Short mmCIF file of C-alpha atoms and ligand atoms in Angstrom, two decimals:
data_model
loop_
_atom_site.label_atom_id
_atom_site.label_comp_id
_atom_site.label_asym_id
_atom_site.label_seq_id
_atom_site.Cartn_x
_atom_site.Cartn_y
_atom_site.Cartn_z
CA MET A 1 -32.14 -15.18 16.48
CA ALA A 2 -30.54 -11.95 17.43
CA ASP A 3 -30.88 -9.13 14.83
CA MET A 4 -27.89 -8.72 12.25
CA MET A 5 -25.77 -5.56 12.27
CA TRP A 6 -27.53 -4.29 9.23
CA ALA A 7 -31.03 -5.31 10.50
CA GLY A 8 -32.40 -1.74 9.75
CA ARG A 9 -32.46 -2.04 5.98
CA PHE A 10 -34.07 -5.36 6.20
CA SER A 11 -37.55 -6.58 6.95
CA LYS A 12 -36.88 -10.25 7.24
CA GLN A 13 -34.25 -12.32 9.04
CA VAL A 14 -31.52 -13.82 6.95
CA ASP A 15 -32.10 -17.43 6.24
CA GLU A 16 -30.06 -19.75 8.65
CA LYS A 17 -28.41 -21.36 5.68
CA VAL A 18 -27.31 -18.17 4.31
CA ASN A 19 -25.92 -17.27 7.73
CA ALA A 20 -23.88 -20.48 7.92
CA PHE A 21 -22.86 -20.01 4.39
CA ASN A 22 -21.63 -16.68 4.86
CA SER A 23 -19.94 -17.10 8.21
CA SER A 24 -15.82 -17.03 7.98
CA ILE A 25 -15.35 -17.12 11.56
CA ALA A 26 -14.37 -20.74 11.54
CA PHE A 27 -11.22 -19.78 9.46
CA ASP A 28 -10.57 -16.07 10.00
CA GLY A 29 -11.06 -16.34 13.94
CA ARG A 30 -7.27 -17.14 13.81
CA MET A 31 -6.62 -13.67 13.14
CA TYR A 32 -8.26 -12.22 16.43
CA ARG A 33 -4.87 -10.90 17.44
CA HIS A 34 -4.25 -8.96 14.35
CA ASP A 35 -7.89 -7.73 14.10
CA ILE A 36 -7.64 -6.35 17.66
CA HIS A 37 -4.31 -4.78 17.04
CA GLY A 38 -5.84 -3.13 14.04
CA SER A 39 -8.72 -1.98 15.86
CA ILE A 40 -6.78 -0.54 18.71
CA ALA A 41 -4.61 1.63 16.11
CA HIS A 42 -7.85 2.67 14.50
CA ALA A 43 -9.48 3.72 17.78
CA ALA A 44 -6.23 5.63 18.95
CA MET A 45 -6.33 7.53 15.66
CA LEU A 46 -10.15 8.40 16.07
CA GLY A 47 -9.01 9.87 19.53
CA GLU A 48 -5.85 11.57 18.22
CA CYS A 49 -8.02 13.17 15.27
CA GLY A 50 -10.72 14.27 17.64
CA ILE A 51 -13.32 12.24 15.73
CA ILE A 52 -14.20 10.62 18.88
CA SER A 53 -13.49 11.89 22.26
CA LYS A 54 -10.05 10.92 23.93
CA GLU A 55 -11.96 9.25 26.87
CA ASP A 56 -13.85 7.18 24.38
CA SER A 57 -10.83 6.42 22.56
CA LEU A 58 -9.02 5.23 25.75
CA GLU A 59 -12.03 3.22 26.94
CA ILE A 60 -12.24 1.24 23.44
CA MET A 61 -8.51 0.65 23.65
CA ALA A 62 -8.52 -0.66 27.03
CA GLY A 63 -11.62 -2.82 26.22
CA LEU A 64 -9.88 -4.28 23.13
CA GLU A 65 -6.85 -5.12 25.15
CA LYS A 66 -8.97 -6.80 27.69
CA ILE A 67 -10.73 -8.80 25.05
CA LEU A 68 -7.37 -9.76 23.51
CA ASP A 69 -6.22 -10.94 26.97
CA ASP A 70 -9.48 -12.80 27.59
CA ILE A 71 -9.16 -14.83 24.29
CA ASP A 72 -5.40 -15.30 24.81
CA ASN A 73 -6.20 -16.98 28.35
CA GLY A 74 -9.03 -18.91 27.52
CA ARG A 75 -11.38 -16.70 29.25
CA LEU A 76 -13.55 -15.80 26.18
CA GLU A 77 -14.32 -18.17 23.28
CA LEU A 78 -14.99 -17.11 19.81
CA ASP A 79 -18.64 -17.61 18.86
CA PRO A 80 -19.00 -19.88 16.14
CA ASN A 81 -22.30 -18.19 15.00
CA ALA A 82 -20.64 -14.88 14.57
CA GLU A 83 -20.39 -13.83 10.95
CA ASP A 84 -16.74 -13.06 11.22
CA ILE A 85 -13.75 -12.23 13.52
CA HIS A 86 -14.38 -8.45 12.84
CA MET A 87 -18.08 -8.66 13.78
CA PHE A 88 -17.34 -10.99 16.85
CA VAL A 89 -14.70 -8.46 18.37
CA GLU A 90 -17.01 -5.39 17.89
CA ALA A 91 -20.05 -7.09 19.08
CA GLU A 92 -18.29 -8.33 22.20
CA LEU A 93 -16.74 -4.87 22.75
CA THR A 94 -20.10 -3.30 22.66
CA LYS A 95 -21.41 -5.97 25.18
CA ARG A 96 -19.08 -4.89 27.47
CA LEU A 97 -18.88 -1.01 26.95
CA GLY A 98 -22.40 -0.38 25.63
CA ASP A 99 -22.51 2.78 23.47
CA VAL A 100 -19.11 3.69 23.57
CA GLY A 101 -18.19 0.24 21.85
CA LYS A 102 -20.55 1.40 19.00
CA ARG A 103 -18.07 4.17 18.23
CA LEU A 104 -15.29 1.98 17.09
CA HIS A 105 -16.51 1.55 13.73
CA THR A 106 -16.73 5.07 12.74
CA SER A 107 -14.93 5.81 9.46
CA ARG A 108 -14.13 2.26 9.08
CA SER A 109 -15.38 -0.82 6.95
CA ARG A 110 -14.82 -4.42 7.30
CA ASN A 111 -13.23 -4.11 3.80
CA ASP A 112 -10.37 -2.22 4.95
CA GLN A 113 -10.35 -4.10 8.37
CA VAL A 114 -10.00 -7.54 6.79
CA ALA A 115 -7.13 -6.20 4.22
CA VAL A 116 -5.40 -4.99 7.24
CA ASP A 117 -5.96 -8.16 9.55
CA LEU A 118 -4.48 -10.37 6.47
CA ARG A 119 -1.55 -8.30 5.93
CA LEU A 120 -0.57 -8.21 9.70
CA TYR A 121 -1.29 -11.77 9.86
CA LEU A 122 0.78 -12.76 6.92
CA ARG A 123 3.64 -10.49 7.91
CA ASP A 124 3.97 -12.75 11.13
CA GLU A 125 3.72 -15.96 9.29
CA ILE A 126 6.33 -14.98 6.70
CA LYS A 127 8.74 -14.19 9.72
CA GLU A 128 8.19 -17.70 11.09
CA ILE A 129 8.59 -19.46 7.77
CA SER A 130 11.87 -17.31 7.07
CA GLY A 131 13.02 -18.50 10.40
CA LEU A 132 12.31 -22.10 9.49
CA VAL A 133 13.92 -21.90 6.11
CA ASP A 134 17.07 -20.31 7.59
CA GLU A 135 17.53 -23.23 9.90
CA LEU A 136 17.04 -25.74 7.30
CA ILE A 137 19.85 -23.95 5.13
CA ASN A 138 22.05 -23.96 8.26
CA THR A 139 21.33 -27.71 8.51
CA ILE A 140 22.25 -28.28 5.00
CA ILE A 141 25.38 -26.32 5.20
CA ASN A 142 26.57 -28.33 8.24
CA ILE A 143 26.10 -31.65 6.51
CA ALA A 144 27.83 -30.29 3.39
CA LYS A 145 30.78 -29.17 5.56
CA GLU A 146 31.40 -32.95 6.42
CA HIS A 147 31.13 -34.20 2.83
CA THR A 148 33.49 -32.07 0.55
CA GLU A 149 35.51 -34.99 -0.27
CA THR A 150 32.30 -37.55 -0.47
CA VAL A 151 32.49 -38.49 -4.11
CA MET A 152 29.22 -39.52 -5.72
CA PRO A 153 27.79 -39.64 -9.26
CA GLY A 154 26.16 -36.42 -10.55
CA TYR A 155 23.17 -37.35 -12.84
CA THR A 156 21.30 -36.08 -15.86
CA HIS A 157 18.25 -37.86 -17.13
CA LEU A 158 18.97 -39.98 -13.85
CA GLN A 159 21.75 -41.54 -15.81
CA ARG A 160 25.28 -41.33 -14.21
CA ALA A 161 26.93 -38.31 -15.79
CA GLN A 162 29.97 -36.95 -14.12
CA PRO A 163 31.45 -37.09 -10.63
CA VAL A 164 30.39 -34.47 -8.09
CA THR A 165 30.37 -34.56 -4.25
CA PHE A 166 27.74 -34.92 -1.72
CA ALA A 167 28.61 -31.60 -0.52
CA HIS A 168 28.23 -29.97 -3.85
CA HIS A 169 24.94 -31.72 -4.51
CA LEU A 170 23.51 -30.25 -1.12
CA MET A 171 24.73 -27.02 -1.63
CA ALA A 172 22.54 -26.83 -5.02
CA TYR A 173 19.66 -26.75 -2.42
CA VAL A 174 21.29 -24.26 -0.31
CA TRP A 175 21.37 -21.68 -3.16
CA MET A 176 17.66 -22.49 -4.21
CA LEU A 177 16.48 -22.21 -0.56
CA LEU A 178 18.45 -18.76 -0.24
CA ARG A 179 16.53 -17.53 -3.18
CA ASP A 180 13.38 -18.48 -1.62
CA LEU A 181 14.36 -16.68 1.71
CA ASP A 182 15.14 -13.64 -0.52
CA ARG A 183 11.79 -13.91 -2.15
CA LEU A 184 10.23 -14.12 1.08
CA ASN A 185 11.75 -10.77 2.40
CA ASP A 186 10.73 -9.12 -1.23
CA VAL A 187 7.12 -10.30 -0.62
CA SER A 188 7.07 -9.13 2.99
CA LYS A 189 8.57 -5.74 1.83
CA ARG A 190 6.15 -5.23 -0.92
CA MET A 191 2.98 -6.03 1.25
CA ASN A 192 4.11 -4.05 3.99
CA TYR A 193 1.77 -1.01 3.33
CA CYS A 194 -1.48 -0.28 5.15
CA PRO A 195 -4.97 -0.54 3.72
CA LEU A 196 -6.46 0.71 7.03
CA GLY A 197 -8.44 3.83 6.32
CA CYS A 198 -9.54 2.91 2.81
CA GLY A 199 -12.90 2.46 4.27
CA ALA A 200 -15.46 0.54 2.04
CA LEU A 201 -13.84 1.55 -1.01
CA ALA A 202 -13.66 5.32 -1.21
CA GLY A 203 -11.95 6.59 1.86
CA THR A 204 -14.07 8.61 4.20
CA THR A 205 -15.22 12.28 4.76
CA TYR A 206 -13.75 12.27 8.45
CA LYS A 207 -10.36 14.07 8.88
CA THR A 208 -8.50 10.81 9.50
CA ASP A 209 -4.83 10.22 9.78
CA ARG A 210 -3.90 7.29 7.71
CA PHE A 211 -0.22 7.85 8.37
CA TYR A 212 -0.75 7.59 12.10
CA THR A 213 -2.27 4.09 12.07
CA SER A 214 0.16 3.14 9.30
CA GLU A 215 2.98 3.61 11.64
CA GLN A 216 1.38 2.51 14.62
CA LEU A 217 0.94 -0.78 12.91
CA GLY A 218 4.56 -1.03 11.72
CA PHE A 219 3.64 -0.34 8.12
CA ILE A 220 6.11 1.51 5.69
CA ALA A 221 3.27 3.89 4.54
CA PRO A 222 -0.53 3.78 3.83
CA MET A 223 -1.68 2.47 0.50
CA GLN A 224 -2.00 5.22 -2.00
CA ASN A 225 -5.38 4.16 -3.62
CA SER A 226 -8.42 3.45 -1.64
CA LEU A 227 -9.86 1.12 -4.23
CA ASP A 228 -6.66 -0.77 -4.41
CA GLY A 229 -6.28 -1.04 -0.74
CA VAL A 230 -9.37 -2.80 -0.40
CA SER A 231 -9.60 -4.92 -3.29
CA ASP A 232 -6.20 -6.56 -4.26
CA ARG A 233 -4.87 -9.77 -2.89
CA ASP A 234 -1.72 -9.85 -4.88
CA TYR A 235 0.43 -10.30 -1.64
CA CYS A 236 -1.50 -13.42 -0.93
CA ILE A 237 -0.72 -14.61 -4.50
CA GLU A 238 2.87 -13.59 -4.50
CA LEU A 239 3.45 -15.28 -1.31
CA ASN A 240 1.61 -18.37 -2.19
CA CYS A 241 4.03 -18.23 -5.41
CA THR A 242 6.96 -18.33 -3.23
CA LEU A 243 5.59 -21.00 -1.05
CA SER A 244 4.96 -23.04 -3.98
CA LEU A 245 8.68 -22.67 -5.02
CA ILE A 246 9.85 -23.52 -1.51
CA MET A 247 7.66 -26.94 -1.77
CA THR A 248 8.87 -27.42 -5.41
CA HIS A 249 12.32 -27.47 -3.90
CA LEU A 250 11.68 -29.65 -1.04
CA SER A 251 9.85 -31.92 -3.17
CA ARG A 252 12.73 -32.39 -5.54
CA PHE A 253 14.96 -32.89 -2.71
CA SER A 254 12.43 -35.39 -1.24
CA GLU A 255 12.28 -37.25 -4.40
CA GLU A 256 16.13 -37.58 -4.05
CA ILE A 257 15.91 -38.96 -0.69
CA ILE A 258 13.26 -41.36 -1.48
CA LEU A 259 15.57 -42.60 -4.44
CA TRP A 260 18.76 -42.60 -2.28
CA SER A 261 17.12 -44.54 0.66
CA SER A 262 16.15 -47.31 -1.84
CA TRP A 263 18.06 -50.52 -1.92
CA GLU A 264 18.75 -49.60 -5.46
CA PHE A 265 20.92 -46.58 -4.36
CA LYS A 266 21.43 -47.05 -0.55
CA PHE A 267 23.33 -43.82 -0.49
CA ILE A 268 21.60 -42.79 2.80
CA GLU A 269 19.63 -44.18 5.58
CA LEU A 270 16.86 -42.16 7.32
CA ASP A 271 17.09 -42.48 11.24
CA ASP A 272 14.25 -44.84 12.57
CA ALA A 273 12.61 -41.86 14.26
CA PHE A 274 12.06 -40.29 10.67
CA ALA A 275 10.80 -43.41 8.90
CA THR A 276 7.82 -45.72 9.01
CA GLY A 277 7.24 -49.44 8.83
CA SER A 278 4.74 -51.47 6.88
CA SER A 279 1.68 -53.25 8.39
CA ILE A 280 2.43 -56.44 6.61
CA MET A 281 6.09 -56.39 5.27
CA PRO A 282 8.15 -56.85 8.12
CA GLN A 283 11.33 -55.86 6.32
CA LYS A 284 10.11 -52.26 5.10
CA LYS A 285 11.32 -48.84 6.07
CA ASN A 286 9.46 -46.31 4.15
CA PRO A 287 10.49 -42.55 3.68
CA ASP A 288 6.94 -41.36 4.50
CA VAL A 289 7.95 -37.87 5.37
CA THR A 290 9.46 -37.05 2.01
CA GLU A 291 6.62 -38.64 0.17
CA LEU A 292 4.12 -36.74 2.26
CA ILE A 293 6.01 -33.37 1.23
CA ARG A 294 6.09 -34.53 -2.35
CA GLY A 295 2.29 -34.96 -2.13
CA LYS A 296 1.67 -31.82 -0.31
CA THR A 297 3.29 -29.67 -2.89
CA GLY A 298 0.39 -30.61 -5.05
CA ARG A 299 -1.90 -29.00 -2.42
CA VAL A 300 0.03 -25.84 -1.95
CA ASN A 301 0.14 -25.37 -5.78
CA GLY A 302 -3.48 -25.94 -5.80
CA ASP A 303 -4.03 -23.07 -3.13
CA LEU A 304 -2.05 -20.78 -5.73
CA ILE A 305 -4.48 -21.65 -8.42
CA THR A 306 -7.43 -21.09 -6.05
CA LEU A 307 -6.19 -17.50 -5.38
CA LEU A 308 -5.41 -16.62 -8.94
CA THR A 309 -8.67 -18.06 -10.25
CA MET A 310 -10.61 -16.26 -7.47
CA MET A 311 -9.28 -12.80 -8.33
CA LYS A 312 -9.16 -13.04 -12.18
CA GLY A 313 -12.71 -11.74 -12.97
CA LEU A 314 -13.55 -9.62 -10.05
CA PRO A 315 -14.57 -5.99 -10.72
CA LEU A 316 -13.40 -3.22 -8.10
CA ALA A 317 -13.57 -3.17 -5.30
CA TYR A 318 -14.30 -5.48 -2.73
CA ASN A 319 -16.42 -8.79 -3.63
CA LYS A 320 -17.52 -11.47 -1.27
CA ASP A 321 -15.46 -14.06 -3.37
CA MET A 322 -12.48 -12.62 -1.74
CA GLN A 323 -13.52 -14.17 1.45
CA GLU A 324 -12.15 -17.44 -0.19
CA ASP A 325 -8.54 -16.15 0.06
CA LYS A 326 -8.06 -16.89 3.73
CA GLU A 327 -8.45 -20.75 3.61
CA ALA A 328 -6.27 -21.06 0.60
CA ILE A 329 -3.28 -18.98 1.82
CA PHE A 330 -3.60 -20.50 5.44
CA ASP A 331 -3.55 -23.94 4.12
CA ALA A 332 -0.35 -23.12 2.06
CA VAL A 333 1.42 -21.35 5.07
CA ASP A 334 0.42 -24.16 7.65
CA ASN A 335 1.69 -26.73 5.41
CA VAL A 336 4.87 -25.07 4.29
CA LYS A 337 5.60 -24.71 7.98
CA LEU A 338 4.65 -28.54 8.68
CA CYS A 339 6.89 -29.64 5.90
CA VAL A 340 9.96 -27.57 6.84
CA ARG A 341 9.77 -28.40 10.48
CA THR A 342 9.87 -32.31 9.82
CA PHE A 343 12.23 -32.17 6.91
CA THR A 344 14.96 -30.21 8.79
CA PRO A 345 15.41 -32.77 11.68
CA MET A 346 14.90 -35.65 9.41
CA LEU A 347 17.99 -34.36 7.09
CA ALA A 348 19.84 -33.66 10.26
CA THR A 349 19.75 -37.38 11.46
CA MET A 350 20.07 -39.19 8.20
CA ARG A 351 23.19 -41.33 7.89
CA VAL A 352 25.24 -40.87 4.58
CA ILE A 353 26.69 -43.95 3.13
CA LYS A 354 29.83 -42.90 1.53
CA GLU A 355 30.98 -46.16 0.43
CA ASN A 356 27.91 -46.78 -1.80
CA MET A 357 28.15 -43.36 -3.29
CA ARG A 358 31.64 -44.05 -4.11
CA ASN A 359 30.86 -47.40 -5.70
CA ALA A 360 28.20 -45.90 -7.84
CA ALA A 361 30.52 -43.30 -8.87
CA ALA A 362 33.27 -45.68 -9.93
CA LYS A 363 30.80 -47.31 -12.28
CA GLY A 364 29.02 -45.97 -15.36
CA PHE A 365 31.96 -44.22 -17.00
CA ILE A 366 31.33 -41.00 -15.36
CA ASN A 367 34.98 -40.18 -15.96
CA ALA A 368 34.58 -40.45 -19.90
CA THR A 369 34.56 -36.56 -20.33
CA ASP A 370 37.82 -36.42 -18.34
CA CYS A 371 39.37 -38.99 -20.48
CA ALA A 372 38.36 -36.93 -23.66
CA ASP A 373 39.81 -33.92 -21.92
CA TYR A 374 43.10 -35.74 -21.36
CA LEU A 375 43.42 -36.08 -25.09
CA VAL A 376 42.44 -32.46 -25.63
CA LYS A 377 45.05 -31.16 -23.35
CA LYS A 378 47.49 -33.07 -25.34
CA GLY A 379 46.43 -31.18 -28.40
CA MET A 380 43.54 -33.34 -30.04
CA PRO A 381 40.42 -31.49 -31.02
CA PHE A 382 37.53 -32.01 -28.73
CA ARG A 383 35.27 -33.66 -31.17
CA ASP A 384 37.91 -36.11 -32.18
CA ALA A 385 38.78 -36.88 -28.58
CA TYR A 386 35.14 -37.28 -27.77
CA LYS A 387 34.70 -40.00 -30.66
CA ILE A 388 37.80 -41.98 -29.62
CA THR A 389 36.64 -42.18 -25.70
CA GLY A 390 33.07 -43.11 -27.02
CA THR A 391 34.76 -46.11 -28.95
CA LEU A 392 37.03 -46.99 -25.70
CA VAL A 393 33.58 -47.18 -23.57
CA ALA A 394 32.18 -49.49 -26.05
CA VAL A 395 35.25 -51.82 -25.82
CA CYS A 396 34.98 -51.41 -22.01
CA ILE A 397 31.27 -52.63 -22.22
CA GLU A 398 32.07 -55.41 -24.51
CA LYS A 399 34.93 -56.79 -22.30
CA ASN A 400 33.20 -56.08 -19.02
CA LEU A 401 36.00 -53.41 -18.05
CA THR A 402 35.97 -49.88 -16.61
CA LEU A 403 38.12 -47.23 -18.19
CA GLU A 404 40.49 -47.70 -15.00
CA THR A 405 41.04 -51.28 -15.83
CA LEU A 406 41.28 -51.23 -19.48
CA PRO A 407 44.96 -52.11 -20.49
CA LEU A 408 47.24 -49.31 -21.86
CA ASP A 409 47.58 -51.26 -25.23
CA GLU A 410 43.90 -51.00 -25.92
CA TYR A 411 44.21 -47.12 -25.32
CA LYS A 412 47.19 -46.94 -27.66
CA ARG A 413 45.41 -48.81 -30.34
CA MET A 414 43.32 -45.59 -30.59
CA THR A 415 46.19 -43.03 -30.43
CA ASP A 416 49.59 -42.72 -29.41
CA LEU A 417 48.76 -39.69 -27.22
CA PHE A 418 47.59 -41.95 -24.51
CA THR A 419 50.61 -42.82 -22.16
CA ASP A 420 50.22 -44.33 -18.63
CA ASP A 421 49.56 -41.09 -17.03
CA VAL A 422 45.96 -41.61 -18.30
CA TYR A 423 45.21 -43.72 -15.36
CA HIS A 424 45.87 -40.98 -13.03
CA ALA A 425 43.91 -38.44 -15.17
CA ILE A 426 40.87 -40.48 -15.17
CA SER A 427 40.98 -41.62 -11.48
CA LEU A 428 37.91 -40.57 -9.57
CA ASP A 429 39.76 -38.34 -7.19
CA THR A 430 41.50 -36.59 -9.89
CA CYS A 431 38.23 -36.18 -11.62
CA VAL A 432 36.70 -34.35 -8.59
CA ARG A 433 39.81 -32.44 -7.59
CA GLU A 434 40.48 -30.97 -10.96
CA ARG A 435 36.90 -29.77 -11.29
CA LYS A 436 37.96 -26.36 -9.95
CA SER A 437 36.15 -24.02 -12.08
CA TYR A 438 34.02 -21.39 -10.33
CA GLY A 439 30.89 -23.19 -8.79
CA ALA A 440 32.38 -26.63 -9.59
CA PRO A 441 32.49 -29.60 -7.29
CA SER A 442 36.29 -29.79 -6.25
CA PRO A 443 36.59 -29.60 -2.50
CA GLU A 444 38.49 -26.40 -2.77
CA ALA A 445 35.80 -24.79 -4.79
CA VAL A 446 32.82 -26.18 -2.53
CA ILE A 447 34.62 -25.14 0.50
CA LYS A 448 34.61 -21.35 -1.04
CA GLN A 449 31.16 -21.85 -2.20
CA ILE A 450 30.04 -22.66 1.40
CA GLN A 451 31.60 -19.40 2.82
CA GLU A 452 29.96 -17.52 -0.17
CA ALA A 453 26.40 -19.09 0.91
CA LYS A 454 26.91 -18.06 4.46
CA ASP A 455 27.75 -14.63 3.50
CA CYS A 456 24.73 -14.56 1.30
CA LEU A 457 22.70 -15.93 4.25
CA SER A 458 23.91 -13.28 6.70
CA LYS A 459 23.07 -10.50 3.97
CA ILE A 460 19.51 -11.46 3.52
CA ASN A 461 19.20 -11.55 7.29
CA GLU A 462 20.53 -8.05 7.70
N1 LIG B 1 -15.33 -11.84 6.10
C1 LIG B 1 -15.09 -11.04 5.16
C2 LIG B 1 -14.04 -11.43 4.27
O1 LIG B 1 -13.32 -12.20 4.53
C3 LIG B 1 -14.85 -9.61 5.59
C4 LIG B 1 -15.09 -8.52 4.90
C5 LIG B 1 -16.58 -8.47 4.75
N2 LIG B 1 -17.08 -7.34 3.89
C6 LIG B 1 -18.29 -7.27 3.35
N3 LIG B 1 -18.45 -6.15 2.72
N4 LIG B 1 -19.17 -8.10 3.41
O2 LIG B 1 -13.77 -11.08 3.24
#
């Protein structure tokens, strides 16, 4: 076996099992592009500051570009036996350039290297996830626009409560996702500071220029404390929190789609391309996509707990425990992307069954509050009106009627304030149309809300 990088200090080869156990290239290999970009910026800085010669700096940079190109185009494969992506790239450079390659690691440690790689990698991933969430938001808004008049029951405790519209219901998710998008922006801004140059933990005695590398790599500024720079992973945790929230929102939405596509509701039907059948029951059409999203939410939350638990007892600065950060945050990122990518077209192609929504809204006394409000508008205190309406509902249930079909004399038996305009006041359409308070489901209010959401989206994207 080849000598390890640190062979000088050791009198024995490291046990094979330890090598395999330590190696992270199987999962950090995906950061090769970011690792090489970080190294190019470092090499440029070493040259600029006269720490290595200009010629060496240029040769190293060109060598790194070539390695990047070779990996990108399949001419160079990552060595699964390398300890990690950082060691692999450096070893490859040295193999190609000889002594010049050995100068790259001057004034640098894998500790600041891995920290900068991960920030660069996640910065790109956040951009991609934001794009996917943006697309999802636009898809929901487009469906909502078609359904500002589609009446459906609104629920509390999964019991029919008050009438809303499908557009109003959908827009609730738009606001949740807009906040998620804003959170992604926040995380991205807060993590966009450069740890490169923090060294192993205590900076360096070379006259480096950390502002130079920070700018080269598109960071806002270098991190101010070298110990902090190499040893916190709060940005992974914060990102995972946001990813967990995205999954939570998708999971609740998924749960509703699962309910809505059941025969018990039948508010929607999924497109055949986004549903699955059963191996035994020929009649089945299952909402697997949404169930899988609900399931994967647990896994993304698990990644968050992995990160929080991994960090909680670590003394400053770097500890090898921190190598565990990558599999967790990569898993969270990968799964969120998978979920949003599948959820959006599933939503865009689902069929909305308006009649069933309306029929459900017509049952279950969801206009009872409006009936009480009718009496309040005629001068009765709300509590008395509430009690009378409750009694009327009980009468309806006993006679198998609804508030719409209950005869006027039954109303009048309770109070003379009832006249035949009560039927207009409690009709479903009135109940929805009159709910025009700010943020409420009336078509007029929802059209305004849709415009506000679009404005909010453009502001977040600025
Ligand atoms: N593979 C390591 C990680 O992911 C890189 C940093 C190694 N640093 C060290 N001092 N062993 O954390």
